Amino acid sequence: MESTALSRNLFDYATSELSQDAFICWLSAQWDSEDETLRRTSQRFLHRCVGGMANVDDAVPVRVLTIMRQYRGIDVLLIVSVQGRAVAVVIEDKVYAVEHDEQLERYRKAMAGLSEMDSISVVYYKTGSLTERQAIRGRCDVILDRKAILDCLSADMSNIVNPILCDYVEHLKSLDAIYEAYSTMPLREWNYEQFCGFFENLEGLIRRNAPTIVWTGYGYNDNRSGGHWTFWCGNDMEVGDVPGQRFMVNIESPSASRLHSEQWLCRALVRHCGDGMGKHSRNDLHIPDVNDRKYLRMPGNDPVVGTLFEVKRDNSESEYTYHDLENLIIKAIDEYTSWCQDNRYVG
């Protein structure tokens, strides 16, 4: 067996949420460290955690009074004092999992019964891809995604000598580089991490260039072919002869079982938005196809009504960069918008 380069980074092996919980606790405990750089980093993190509170002076130290793990199911609970106020900082820590079972609401409610607390700050801390950003927005006080965490922890990187902090920051930088590699790789070489990195940044592009789009999101769609990643977006137009019908654009990767063998590398479809009324056939929707491509009238929850583009694997399109894909997506959204406007429900 050939030898391979061995990582000496602790967090390349300690990859679980429990390990990350331990790091958060350790960093919080450095609030008054004799190591000036470590103390500044800890204070910067703690100030981010109470950042949802009004009138918090960044120059005033946050004092950590208590650190608890798994108190009433909360990953990390910090009791801190800031400007004379007792604050319960509830940290929901994720690596790749997503929020479930109304965790944020349950934890906030659990802490609301502590009369000695002046306020509560609920923090969502995640180092993996934050597909659920829209779902948690408004349900927590602070969102710390991977880039925000790196920005917070690496501000003094040139002066950091503590091996634990150095290892954690370098681990996150390595993880971030994998997601961001889409910006330097041709589309044919993308894995799911690159699709995630691209989708993470696609929302901002669409907001700037497609003003009719009112909602966006992305996530993993599980299916019998192993699942695939999808970015979805849509407008608020009712389309067709029936009131209440709405449609969305799906930007899709190939399924996991065919990621590097599917005839196409990425595609954009127009789908019917599920209405909770079960499966629909295309015949039920009473609308013209988006373009000349016809689809089987197979029933489904979100039936396809047209393809906006497919980037082929077996021609020069396989060398497309993310810039090429962005241009295709903006043009596709323009086509989708025109189709919606041409077929808008008029009552």
PDB file of N, CA, C and O in Angstrom, residues 121-156:
ATOM      1  N   SER A 121     -30.271  35.317  23.063  1.00  0.00           N
ATOM      2  CA  SER A 121     -29.775  35.427  21.699  1.00  0.00           C
ATOM      3  C   SER A 121     -29.608  34.020  21.140  1.00  0.00           C
ATOM      4  O   SER A 121     -28.831  33.222  21.667  1.00  0.00           O
ATOM      5  N   VAL A 122     -30.380  33.703  20.097  1.00  0.00           N
ATOM      6  CA  VAL A 122     -30.324  32.373  19.468  1.00  0.00           C
ATOM      7  C   VAL A 122     -29.411  32.461  18.244  1.00  0.00           C
ATOM      8  O   VAL A 122     -29.671  33.240  17.325  1.00  0.00           O
ATOM      9  N   VAL A 123     -28.357  31.657  18.257  1.00  0.00           N
ATOM     10  CA  VAL A 123     -27.329  31.685  17.215  1.00  0.00           C
ATOM     11  C   VAL A 123     -27.375  30.377  16.430  1.00  0.00           C
ATOM     12  O   VAL A 123     -27.384  29.291  17.011  1.00  0.00           O
ATOM     13  N   TYR A 124     -27.399  30.486  15.106  1.00  0.00           N
ATOM     14  CA  TYR A 124     -27.318  29.315  14.230  1.00  0.00           C
ATOM     15  C   TYR A 124     -25.922  29.299  13.627  1.00  0.00           C
ATOM     16  O   TYR A 124     -25.551  30.168  12.845  1.00  0.00           O
ATOM     17  N   TYR A 125     -25.139  28.302  13.990  1.00  0.00           N
ATOM     18  CA  TYR A 125     -23.711  28.203  13.646  1.00  0.00           C
ATOM     19  C   TYR A 125     -23.533  26.985  12.755  1.00  0.00           C
ATOM     20  O   TYR A 125     -23.797  25.855  13.172  1.00  0.00           O
ATOM     21  N   LYS A 126     -23.103  27.210  11.498  1.00  0.00           N
ATOM     22  CA  LYS A 126     -22.976  26.075  10.581  1.00  0.00           C
ATOM     23  C   LYS A 126     -21.770  26.247   9.679  1.00  0.00           C
ATOM     24  O   LYS A 126     -21.574  27.304   9.070  1.00  0.00           O
ATOM     25  N   THR A 127     -20.983  25.174   9.560  1.00  0.00           N
ATOM     26  CA  THR A 127     -19.775  25.229   8.744  1.00  0.00           C
ATOM     27  C   THR A 127     -19.952  24.560   7.387  1.00  0.00           C
ATOM     28  O   THR A 127     -19.170  24.797   6.476  1.00  0.00           O
ATOM     29  N   GLY A 128     -20.959  23.710   7.234  1.00  0.00           N
ATOM     30  CA  GLY A 128     -21.268  23.121   5.937  1.00  0.00           C
ATOM     31  C   GLY A 128     -22.089  24.082   5.097  1.00  0.00           C
ATOM     32  O   GLY A 128     -22.196  25.273   5.397  1.00  0.00           O
ATOM     33  N   SER A 129     -22.677  23.572   4.043  1.00  0.00           N
ATOM     34  CA  SER A 129     -23.474  24.409   3.145  1.00  0.00           C
ATOM     35  C   SER A 129     -24.797  24.785   3.813  1.00  0.00           C
ATOM     36  O   SER A 129     -25.535  23.914   4.273  1.00  0.00           O
ATOM     37  N   LEU A 130     -25.100  26.073   3.852  1.00  0.00           N
ATOM     38  CA  LEU A 130     -26.281  26.561   4.570  1.00  0.00           C
ATOM     39  C   LEU A 130     -27.474  26.630   3.616  1.00  0.00           C
ATOM     40  O   LEU A 130     -27.940  27.689   3.220  1.00  0.00           O
ATOM     41  N   THR A 131     -27.992  25.469   3.250  1.00  0.00           N
ATOM     42  CA  THR A 131     -29.123  25.418   2.327  1.00  0.00           C
ATOM     43  C   THR A 131     -30.405  25.949   2.945  1.00  0.00           C
ATOM     44  O   THR A 131     -31.319  26.361   2.235  1.00  0.00           O
ATOM     45  N   GLU A 132     -30.475  25.963   4.264  1.00  0.00           N
ATOM     46  CA  GLU A 132     -31.713  26.318   4.964  1.00  0.00           C
ATOM     47  C   GLU A 132     -31.754  27.779   5.396  1.00  0.00           C
ATOM     48  O   GLU A 132     -32.567  28.159   6.253  1.00  0.00           O
ATOM     49  N   ARG A 133     -30.928  28.626   4.801  1.00  0.00           N
ATOM     50  CA  ARG A 133     -30.833  30.017   5.245  1.00  0.00           C
ATOM     51  C   ARG A 133     -32.202  30.706   5.287  1.00  0.00           C
ATOM     52  O   ARG A 133     -32.545  31.367   6.265  1.00  0.00           O
ATOM     53  N   GLN A 134     -32.971  30.582   4.225  1.00  0.00           N
ATOM     54  CA  GLN A 134     -34.266  31.262   4.192  1.00  0.00           C
ATOM     55  C   GLN A 134     -35.220  30.703   5.231  1.00  0.00           C
ATOM     56  O   GLN A 134     -36.023  31.428   5.815  1.00  0.00           O
ATOM     57  N   ALA A 135     -35.145  29.388   5.471  1.00  0.00           N
ATOM     58  CA  ALA A 135     -36.052  28.753   6.425  1.00  0.00           C
ATOM     59  C   ALA A 135     -35.796  29.208   7.856  1.00  0.00           C
ATOM     60  O   ALA A 135     -36.737  29.285   8.667  1.00  0.00           O
ATOM     61  N   ILE A 136     -34.534  29.518   8.184  1.00  0.00           N
ATOM     62  CA  ILE A 136     -34.227  29.896   9.570  1.00  0.00           C
ATOM     63  C   ILE A 136     -34.202  31.404   9.766  1.00  0.00           C
ATOM     64  O   ILE A 136     -34.219  31.883  10.897  1.00  0.00           O
ATOM     65  N   ARG A 137     -34.144  32.160   8.663  1.00  0.00           N
ATOM     66  CA  ARG A 137     -34.116  33.615   8.776  1.00  0.00           C
ATOM     67  C   ARG A 137     -35.389  34.089   9.470  1.00  0.00           C
ATOM     68  O   ARG A 137     -36.489  33.727   9.114  1.00  0.00           O
ATOM     69  N   GLY A 138     -35.235  34.905  10.497  1.00  0.00           N
ATOM     70  CA  GLY A 138     -36.376  35.366  11.259  1.00  0.00           C
ATOM     71  C   GLY A 138     -36.698  34.477  12.448  1.00  0.00           C
ATOM     72  O   GLY A 138     -37.487  34.859  13.325  1.00  0.00           O
ATOM     73  N   ARG A 139     -36.082  33.292  12.503  1.00  0.00           N
ATOM     74  CA  ARG A 139     -36.334  32.378  13.622  1.00  0.00           C
ATOM     75  C   ARG A 139     -35.142  32.299  14.566  1.00  0.00           C
ATOM     76  O   ARG A 139     -35.214  31.644  15.605  1.00  0.00           O
ATOM     77  N   CYS A 140     -34.035  32.931  14.178  1.00  0.00           N
ATOM     78  CA  CYS A 140     -32.889  33.038  15.077  1.00  0.00           C
ATOM     79  C   CYS A 140     -32.397  34.480  15.024  1.00  0.00           C
ATOM     80  O   CYS A 140     -32.775  35.249  14.139  1.00  0.00           O
ATOM     81  N   ASP A 141     -31.575  34.839  15.976  1.00  0.00           N
ATOM     82  CA  ASP A 141     -31.098  36.226  16.063  1.00  0.00           C
ATOM     83  C   ASP A 141     -29.818  36.452  15.280  1.00  0.00           C
ATOM     84  O   ASP A 141     -29.578  37.558  14.781  1.00  0.00           O
ATOM     85  N   VAL A 142     -28.999  35.422  15.182  1.00  0.00           N
ATOM     86  CA  VAL A 142     -27.699  35.547  14.518  1.00  0.00           C
ATOM     87  C   VAL A 142     -27.461  34.293  13.688  1.00  0.00           C
ATOM     88  O   VAL A 142     -27.669  33.174  14.164  1.00  0.00           O
ATOM     89  N   ILE A 143     -27.059  34.477  12.422  1.00  0.00           N
ATOM     90  CA  ILE A 143     -26.645  33.366  11.571  1.00  0.00           C
ATOM     91  C   ILE A 143     -25.148  33.484  11.322  1.00  0.00           C
ATOM     92  O   ILE A 143     -24.674  34.497  10.797  1.00  0.00           O
ATOM     93  N   LEU A 144     -24.411  32.465  11.728  1.00  0.00           N
ATOM     94  CA  LEU A 144     -22.969  32.405  11.471  1.00  0.00           C
ATOM     95  C   LEU A 144     -22.713  31.252  10.509  1.00  0.00           C
ATOM     96  O   LEU A 144     -22.689  30.081  10.912  1.00  0.00           O
ATOM     97  N   ASP A 145     -22.550  31.586   9.225  1.00  0.00           N
ATOM     98  CA  ASP A 145     -22.194  30.553   8.252  1.00  0.00           C
ATOM     99  C   ASP A 145     -20.679  30.452   8.171  1.00  0.00           C
ATOM    100  O   ASP A 145     -19.949  31.151   8.887  1.00  0.00           O
ATOM    101  N   ARG A 146     -20.198  29.592   7.314  1.00  0.00           N
ATOM    102  CA  ARG A 146     -18.766  29.307   7.256  1.00  0.00           C
ATOM    103  C   ARG A 146     -17.940  30.563   6.991  1.00  0.00           C
ATOM    104  O   ARG A 146     -16.911  30.802   7.637  1.00  0.00           O
ATOM    105  N   LYS A 147     -18.383  31.385   6.057  1.00  0.00           N
ATOM    106  CA  LYS A 147     -17.630  32.590   5.718  1.00  0.00           C
ATOM    107  C   LYS A 147     -17.653  33.599   6.868  1.00  0.00           C
ATOM    108  O   LYS A 147     -16.651  34.269   7.142  1.00  0.00           O
ATOM    109  N   ALA A 148     -18.792  33.729   7.534  1.00  0.00           N
ATOM    110  CA  ALA A 148     -18.875  34.646   8.674  1.00  0.00           C
ATOM    111  C   ALA A 148     -17.988  34.163   9.822  1.00  0.00           C
ATOM    112  O   ALA A 148     -17.347  34.967  10.515  1.00  0.00           O
ATOM    113  N   ILE A 149     -17.942  32.854  10.029  1.00  0.00           N
ATOM    114  CA  ILE A 149     -17.086  32.290  11.078  1.00  0.00           C
ATOM    115  C   ILE A 149     -15.614  32.540  10.747  1.00  0.00           C
ATOM    116  O   ILE A 149     -14.829  32.964  11.614  1.00  0.00           O
ATOM    117  N   LEU A 150     -15.249  32.291   9.501  1.00  0.00           N
ATOM    118  CA  LEU A 150     -13.863  32.538   9.096  1.00  0.00           C
ATOM    119  C   LEU A 150     -13.494  34.008   9.231  1.00  0.00           C
ATOM    120  O   LEU A 150     -12.396  34.347   9.702  1.00  0.00           O
ATOM    121  N   ASP A 151     -14.392  34.891   8.835  1.00  0.00           N
ATOM    122  CA  ASP A 151     -14.142  36.324   8.957  1.00  0.00           C
ATOM    123  C   ASP A 151     -13.912  36.707  10.414  1.00  0.00           C
ATOM    124  O   ASP A 151     -13.046  37.530  10.729  1.00  0.00           O
ATOM    125  N   CYS A 152     -14.684  36.092  11.300  1.00  0.00           N
ATOM    126  CA  CYS A 152     -14.578  36.391  12.730  1.00  0.00           C
ATOM    127  C   CYS A 152     -13.275  35.851  13.324  1.00  0.00           C
ATOM    128  O   CYS A 152     -12.582  36.550  14.063  1.00  0.00           O
ATOM    129  N   LEU A 153     -12.938  34.618  12.982  1.00  0.00           N
ATOM    130  CA  LEU A 153     -11.821  33.945  13.649  1.00  0.00           C
ATOM    131  C   LEU A 153     -10.458  34.261  13.041  1.00  0.00           C
ATOM    132  O   LEU A 153      -9.434  34.134  13.720  1.00  0.00           O
ATOM    133  N   SER A 154     -10.420  34.654  11.780  1.00  0.00           N
ATOM    134  CA  SER A 154      -9.122  34.828  11.119  1.00  0.00           C
ATOM    135  C   SER A 154      -8.680  36.283  11.022  1.00  0.00           C
ATOM    136  O   SER A 154      -7.669  36.580  10.373  1.00  0.00           O
ATOM    137  N   ALA A 155      -9.402  37.204  11.676  1.00  0.00           N
ATOM    138  CA  ALA A 155      -9.045  38.626  11.588  1.00  0.00           C
ATOM    139  C   ALA A 155      -7.635  38.893  12.102  1.00  0.00           C
ATOM    140  O   ALA A 155      -6.935  39.770  11.593  1.00  0.00           O
ATOM    141  N   ASP A 156      -7.202  38.131  13.102  1.00  0.00           N
ATOM    142  CA  ASP A 156      -5.849  38.290  13.662  1.00  0.00           C
ATOM    143  C   ASP A 156      -4.949  37.115  13.289  1.00  0.00           C
ATOM    144  O   ASP A 156      -4.012  36.781  14.020  1.00  0.00           O
TER     145      ASP A 156
END
